[in-house]
Coordinates of C-alpha atoms and ligand atoms in Angstrom, one line a residue:
X1 CA 25.8 3.9 23.2
X2 CA 24.6 2.9 19.8
X3 CA 22.7 5.5 17.8
X4 CA 22.0 5.3 14.2
X5 CA 20.2 7.5 11.7
X6 CA 16.5 7.6 12.4
X7 CA 14.5 5.9 9.6
X8 CA 11.5 8.0 10.5
X9 CA 13.5 11.1 9.4
X10 CA 14.4 9.5 6.0
X11 CA 12.4 11.2 3.3
X12 CA 10.4 8.6 1.4
X13 CA 7.2 8.0 -0.6
X14 CA 4.5 5.7 0.6
X15 CA 2.9 3.9 -2.4
X16 CA 1.0 1.0 -0.8
X17 CA -1.6 1.9 1.8
X18 CA -5.3 0.8 1.8
X19 CA -8.0 3.2 2.9
X20 CA -9.7 1.5 5.9
X21 CA -6.4 -0.3 6.6
X22 CA -4.7 3.0 7.3
X23 CA -6.9 3.8 10.2
X24 CA -5.5 4.3 13.7
X25 CA -6.7 1.5 16.0
X26 CA -7.9 4.1 18.6
X27 CA -10.0 5.7 15.9
X28 CA -11.6 2.5 15.0
X29 CA -12.5 1.9 18.6
X30 CA -14.0 5.4 18.8
X31 CA -16.1 4.9 15.7
X32 CA -17.3 1.4 16.8
X33 CA -18.4 3.0 20.0
X34 CA -20.0 5.9 18.2
X35 CA -22.1 3.6 16.0
X36 CA -22.6 0.8 18.5
X37 CA -20.7 -1.7 16.3
X38 CA -19.5 -4.8 18.0
X39 CA -16.2 -5.6 16.4
X40 CA -15.2 -9.3 16.0
X41 CA -12.9 -10.6 18.8
X42 CA -10.1 -11.3 16.3
X43 CA -10.1 -7.7 15.4
X44 CA -10.2 -6.3 18.9
X45 CA -7.4 -8.7 19.8
X46 CA -5.4 -7.4 16.8
X47 CA -6.1 -3.8 17.9
X48 CA -5.0 -4.5 21.5
X49 CA -1.4 -4.4 20.2
X50 CA 1.4 -6.8 21.1
X51 CA 2.0 -9.4 18.4
X52 CA 0.4 -8.7 15.1
X53 CA -2.2 -11.3 14.1
X54 CA -1.0 -14.3 12.1
X55 CA -3.8 -14.8 9.7
X56 CA -2.4 -17.5 7.4
X57 CA -4.1 -15.8 4.5
X58 CA -2.2 -18.2 2.2
X59 CA -5.1 -20.6 2.8
X60 CA -8.5 -19.4 1.8
X61 CA -10.0 -19.5 5.3
X62 CA -7.2 -17.3 6.6
X63 CA -7.8 -14.8 3.8
X64 CA -11.6 -14.9 4.5
X65 CA -10.9 -14.1 8.2
X66 CA -8.7 -11.2 7.1
X67 CA -11.5 -9.9 4.9
X68 CA -14.0 -10.2 7.7
X69 CA -11.9 -8.1 9.9
X70 CA -11.4 -5.5 7.2
X71 CA -15.1 -5.4 6.4
X72 CA -15.9 -4.9 10.1
X73 CA -13.5 -2.0 10.3
X74 CA -14.9 -0.5 7.1
X75 CA -18.5 -0.7 8.4
X76 CA -17.5 1.9 11.0
X77 CA -16.9 4.5 8.4
X78 CA -20.4 6.0 7.9
X79 CA -20.2 9.7 7.6
X80 CA -18.1 12.2 5.7
X81 CA -16.5 13.3 8.9
X82 CA -15.3 9.8 9.6
X83 CA -13.7 9.7 6.2
X84 CA -12.1 13.1 6.8
X85 CA -10.7 12.0 10.2
X86 CA -9.3 8.8 8.7
X87 CA -7.5 10.5 5.9
X88 CA -6.2 13.3 8.1
X89 CA -4.8 10.9 10.6
X90 CA -3.3 8.7 7.9
X91 CA -1.5 11.8 6.6
X92 CA -0.3 12.7 10.1
X93 CA 1.0 9.2 10.7
X94 CA 2.8 9.3 7.3
X95 CA 4.4 12.6 8.1
X96 CA 5.6 11.3 11.4
X97 CA 7.2 8.4 9.6
X98 CA 9.1 10.6 7.2
X99 CA 6.8 10.3 4.2
X100 CA 6.8 13.2 1.8
X101 CA 4.3 11.7 -0.6
X102 CA 1.4 9.3 0.0
X103 CA -0.6 7.4 -2.6
X104 CA -3.6 5.9 -0.8
X105 CA -5.7 3.3 -2.5
X106 CA -9.4 2.9 -2.3
X107 CA -12.3 1.0 -3.8
X108 CA -15.1 3.6 -3.5
X109 CA -17.7 0.9 -4.2
X110 CA -17.3 -0.4 -0.6
X111 CA -18.1 3.0 0.9
X112 CA -20.8 4.0 -1.6
X113 CA -23.9 2.5 0.3
X114 CA -23.3 4.6 3.4
X115 CA -22.2 7.7 1.6
X116 CA -25.0 8.2 -0.9
X117 CA -23.6 6.3 -3.9
X118 CA -20.4 5.7 -5.8
X119 CA -19.9 9.3 -7.1
X120 CA -20.6 11.0 -3.7
X121 CA -18.4 8.5 -2.0
X122 CA -15.5 9.2 -4.4
X123 CA -16.0 12.9 -4.1
X124 CA -16.0 12.8 -0.3
X125 CA -12.8 10.8 -0.4
X126 CA -11.1 13.1 -2.9
X127 CA -12.1 16.2 -0.9
X128 CA -10.8 14.6 2.3
X129 CA -7.5 13.9 0.6
X130 CA -7.2 17.4 -0.7
X131 CA -8.0 18.9 2.7
X132 CA -5.6 16.6 4.6
X133 CA -2.9 17.3 2.1
X134 CA -3.3 21.1 2.5
X135 CA -3.5 20.8 6.3
X136 CA -0.5 18.6 6.8
X137 CA 1.7 19.6 3.9
X138 CA 2.0 16.0 2.7
X139 CA 1.6 15.5 -1.0
X140 CA -1.2 13.0 -1.5
X141 CA -2.8 11.3 -4.4
X142 CA -5.3 8.4 -4.8
X143 CA -5.3 5.1 -6.6
X144 CA -8.7 3.7 -7.3
X145 CA -8.6 -0.1 -6.9
X146 CA -11.1 -2.5 -8.4
X147 CA -12.0 -5.7 -6.5
X148 CA -10.9 -8.9 -8.1
X149 CA -13.7 -10.8 -6.4
X150 CA -16.3 -8.7 -8.3
X151 CA -17.4 -8.7 -11.9
X152 CA -15.0 -7.2 -14.5
X153 CA -17.8 -4.9 -15.6
X154 CA -17.7 -3.3 -12.2
X155 CA -14.0 -2.7 -12.7
X156 CA -14.7 -1.0 -16.0
X157 CA -17.2 1.3 -14.4
X158 CA -14.6 2.2 -11.7
X159 CA -11.9 2.7 -14.3
X160 CA -14.2 5.2 -16.2
X161 CA -15.0 7.0 -13.0
X162 CA -11.3 7.1 -12.0
X163 CA -10.4 8.6 -15.4
X164 CA -13.2 11.2 -15.1
X165 CA -11.8 12.3 -11.7
X166 CA -8.2 12.3 -12.8
X167 CA -7.8 16.1 -12.3
X168 CA -9.1 15.7 -8.8
X169 CA -6.0 13.7 -7.6
X170 CA -6.4 10.2 -9.0
X171 CA -3.1 8.9 -10.4
X172 CA -3.5 5.2 -10.8
X173 CA -5.7 2.2 -11.1
X174 CA -5.3 -0.9 -9.0
X175 CA -6.7 -4.4 -8.5
X176 CA -6.9 -5.9 -5.1
X177 CA -8.2 -8.9 -3.1
X178 CA -7.6 -12.6 -3.6
X179 CA -5.2 -13.2 -6.5
X180 CA -6.3 -16.8 -6.6
X181 CA -9.7 -15.8 -7.9
X182 CA -10.2 -15.0 -11.5
X183 CA -7.5 -14.1 -14.0
X184 CA -5.8 -10.7 -14.4
X185 CA -6.8 -11.0 -18.0
X186 CA -10.5 -10.7 -17.0
X187 CA -9.7 -7.1 -16.0
X188 CA -7.7 -6.1 -19.1
X189 CA -10.5 -3.9 -20.5
X190 CA -10.8 -1.9 -17.3
X191 CA -7.0 -1.4 -17.2
X192 CA -7.1 -0.4 -20.8
X193 CA -9.6 2.3 -20.0
X194 CA -7.5 3.5 -17.1
X195 CA -4.3 3.6 -19.1
X196 CA -5.9 5.3 -22.1
X197 CA -7.2 7.9 -19.6
X198 CA -3.7 8.6 -18.4
X199 CA -3.7 6.6 -15.2
X200 CA -0.9 4.3 -14.0
X201 CA -1.5 0.6 -13.9
X202 CA -0.7 -0.7 -10.4
X203 CA -2.4 -4.1 -9.7
X204 CA -1.7 -6.4 -6.8
X205 CA 0.3 -9.5 -7.9
X206 CA 2.8 -12.0 -6.6
X207 CA 1.7 -12.0 -3.0
X208 CA -0.6 -14.9 -2.4
X209 CA 0.4 -16.6 -5.6
X210 CA 3.7 -17.0 -7.3
X211 CA 5.6 -15.4 -10.2
X212 CA 3.0 -16.2 -12.8
X213 CA 0.6 -13.6 -11.3
X214 CA 3.3 -11.0 -11.6
X215 CA 3.8 -11.9 -15.2
X216 CA 0.1 -11.7 -15.8
X217 CA 0.1 -8.2 -14.4
X218 CA 2.8 -7.2 -16.8
X219 CA 1.5 -9.0 -19.9
X220 CA -2.3 -8.5 -19.5
X221 CA -2.6 -5.3 -17.4
X222 CA 0.6 -3.5 -18.6
X223 CA 1.5 -2.8 -15.0
X224 CA 4.0 -0.1 -14.4
X225 CA 4.0 -0.9 -10.7
X226 CA 3.1 -4.1 -8.8
X227 CA 1.4 -4.3 -5.5
X228 CA 3.7 -6.6 -3.5
X229 CA 5.4 -8.6 -6.3
X230 CA 7.6 -10.3 -3.8
X231 CA 7.0 -13.7 -5.2
X232 CA 8.9 -12.6 -8.3
X233 CA 11.9 -13.6 -6.2
X234 CA 11.1 -17.2 -7.1
X235 CA 11.9 -16.5 -10.8
X236 CA 15.3 -15.0 -11.8
X237 CA 14.2 -14.2 -15.3
X238 CA 11.2 -12.3 -14.0
X239 CA 13.4 -10.4 -11.6
X240 CA 15.5 -9.4 -14.6
X241 CA 12.5 -8.3 -16.5
X242 CA 11.3 -6.1 -13.6
X243 CA 14.8 -4.7 -13.2
X244 CA 15.2 -4.0 -16.9
X245 CA 11.9 -2.2 -17.1
X246 CA 12.3 -0.6 -13.7
X247 CA 8.9 -1.8 -12.5
X248 CA 8.6 -0.8 -8.9
X249 CA 7.3 -3.4 -6.5
X250 CA 5.4 -2.1 -3.6
X251 CA 6.8 -4.4 -0.9
X252 CA 5.1 -4.7 2.4
X253 CA 7.2 -6.8 4.8
X254 CA 5.1 -6.7 7.9
X255 CA 2.0 -7.5 5.9
X256 CA 3.7 -10.4 4.3
X257 CA 4.5 -11.9 7.7
X258 CA 1.1 -11.2 9.2
X259 CA -0.6 -12.8 6.3
X260 CA 1.7 -15.8 6.3
X261 CA 3.2 -15.2 2.9
X262 CA 6.5 -15.6 4.7
X263 CA 7.1 -17.1 8.1
X264 CA 9.5 -14.5 9.5
X265 CA 10.6 -10.9 8.6
X266 CA 14.0 -12.3 7.5
X267 CA 12.2 -14.5 5.0
X268 CA 10.8 -11.6 3.0
X269 CA 13.1 -11.5 -0.1
X270 CA 14.1 -7.9 0.2
X271 CA 17.8 -8.7 -0.5
X272 CA 16.9 -10.8 -3.5
X273 CA 14.9 -8.0 -5.1
X274 CA 17.4 -5.3 -4.1
X275 CA 20.4 -7.2 -5.5
X276 CA 18.5 -8.0 -8.7
X277 CA 18.0 -4.3 -9.2
X278 CA 14.2 -4.4 -8.9
X279 CA 13.1 -1.0 -7.5
X280 CA 11.0 -1.3 -4.4
X281 CA 8.7 1.1 -2.5
X282 CA 8.3 -0.3 1.0
X283 CA 4.7 0.1 2.3
X284 CA 2.5 -0.6 5.3
X285 CA -0.5 -2.1 3.4
X286 CA -2.9 -2.2 6.3
X287 CA -1.3 -0.8 9.4
X288 CA -4.6 -1.0 11.3
X289 CA -4.5 -4.8 11.1
X290 CA -0.7 -5.5 10.9
X291 CA 0.4 -3.2 13.7
X292 CA 3.2 -1.3 12.0
X293 CA 3.4 1.7 9.8
X294 CA 5.8 3.0 7.2
X295 CA 9.0 3.7 9.0
X296 CA 8.8 0.2 10.6
X297 CA 9.1 -1.4 7.2
X298 CA 12.5 0.3 6.8
X299 CA 13.4 -0.8 10.3
X300 CA 12.7 -4.4 9.2
X301 CA 15.1 -3.9 6.2
X302 CA 17.7 -2.6 8.6
X303 CA 17.3 -5.1 11.4
X304 CA 16.4 -8.3 9.6
X305 CA 18.2 -7.8 6.3
X306 CA 21.2 -5.7 7.4
X307 CA 20.5 -2.9 5.0
X308 CA 23.1 -0.2 5.7
X309 CA 22.0 3.5 5.9
X310 CA 23.3 3.9 2.3
X311 CA 21.1 1.0 1.2
X312 CA 18.1 2.4 3.2
X313 CA 18.6 5.7 1.4
X314 CA 18.6 3.9 -1.9
X315 CA 15.3 2.2 -0.9
X316 CA 13.8 5.6 -0.1
X317 CA 15.0 6.9 -3.5
X318 CA 13.4 4.0 -5.2
X319 CA 10.1 4.8 -3.5
X320 CA 10.3 8.4 -4.6
X321 CA 11.2 7.5 -8.2
X322 CA 8.4 5.0 -8.4
X323 CA 5.8 7.5 -7.3
X324 CA 3.5 9.6 -9.3
X325 CA 4.8 12.8 -7.6
X326 CA 5.6 15.8 -9.8
X327 CA 9.2 16.3 -10.7
X328 CA 9.8 19.2 -8.3
X329 CA 8.4 17.1 -5.4
X330 CA 10.7 14.2 -6.4
X331 CA 13.7 16.4 -6.6
X332 CA 13.1 17.9 -3.1
X333 CA 12.6 14.4 -1.6
X334 CA 15.7 13.0 -3.3
X335 CA 17.7 15.9 -2.0
X336 CA 16.3 15.2 1.5
X337 CA 17.4 11.6 1.2
X338 CA 21.0 12.8 0.4
X339 CA 20.9 15.2 3.4
X340 CA 19.7 12.3 5.6
X341 CA 22.7 10.2 4.5
X342 CA 25.3 12.9 4.7
X343 CA 24.2 14.0 8.2
X344 CA 26.6 12.4 10.6
X345 CA 25.3 9.1 11.9
X346 CA 26.9 7.1 14.7
X347 CA 27.4 4.3 12.3
X348 CA 30.2 6.3 10.7
X349 CA 31.8 6.8 14.0
X350 CA 31.5 3.2 15.0
X351 CA 32.5 1.6 11.8
X352 CA 34.8 4.2 10.4
Ligands
LIG401 ZN1 -2.4 -4.3 -0.7

C-alpha cells in the first residue's frame, strides 16, 4: 500500500486568494437562495463539481465570462453576516489544508454599494478577518487590490485608504483584473502611496500576458511579490532577476489551467521557476470557480511535476518566507515544515 506524507498537513502560507473567490460553493448556493438571485448556468455548472470550468480567459471573451461569473457570485454578498461567514469559512478551509497564515485580497470598492460605502465595507471586511483569525487560530492579513479596469485615480484613493487602515491588518497593495488593459505604469502613483505607507507591493502580472508584464510590475510598481508571474518562465534573464532579488511569485496552478493560461497541469512551469531559484507561494486564487483549494496545488506539484516531499517542503518554506507574517509566526511554521519532513513517510520506506 502506498502512503505518502499528507500535503494538507504540511504547514504553509497562502498568499493568493481572492475574497469572493474563496467562498464555499455550498455557501454561494445558500446565499443565492436567501436573496433570490438566479446564478448564471455557467456558474451553477462550475459549482456542481466534477471538471473545473475551462474558461479560455486568454481570449477576452473567456475573461469576460469569468468576470461575469465572479460578479454574479459577489452580488450574493449583501450583509455583514454574509461577509463574516465567507471569511470564517475561508479560514476554516485554509486550516484544513495546512495553512498557518492567510493573506486574502479584496477590492472593497466592489462591496461598497451594498455595505454602505467604501469605508464601512472595508471595516466590515477587516472586522470579519480579525474575528475569523481569533476563532480559528489562523494568522490572517489583508491585501487591498485595485482594479486595473478602473481609473488610476480610484486606485490612488484605495491606496490611501489601505495605508490608513494598515494597523487594522492590511499588509499589501495589489492590482488585479485583465493585464491586457492599461499599463502597470498608469498605477505607479497608487503603488507609490502604498509603499510609502509601509505596504508591500504585490500586483498581478505574467498570467494573461508574457514576461513584459512581470518586468513592468518590477520596474514601475516596485513589486516585492508578483501575483502569478508564471509567464516569467519564458524569459531566462527575468527568472534570474526574480531569483536574485528573491521576488516571490504567487503561483496558482489549478487557476492557470482553468483559465487556459496552460493546457494541462503539467504545462504550468513549476519546475522551471523552482530550478531557477524563483521563490513561489502556491495559491488557490478562486477556489469557488476553479474547484480546488490550497493543498490541491501542492498535490499538483507532487503528481504532475514529481516534486519530492523535500521539494514540497521547500515550496512551503518559500510561501512562509514570502509572506508578511511576523518573524515568530514564520519561525513556528518553518519548524513545522521540518517536522513534517522528518516524520516518517512511506516514501522513505519505499525508496530507501
Ligand atoms: Zn488572482
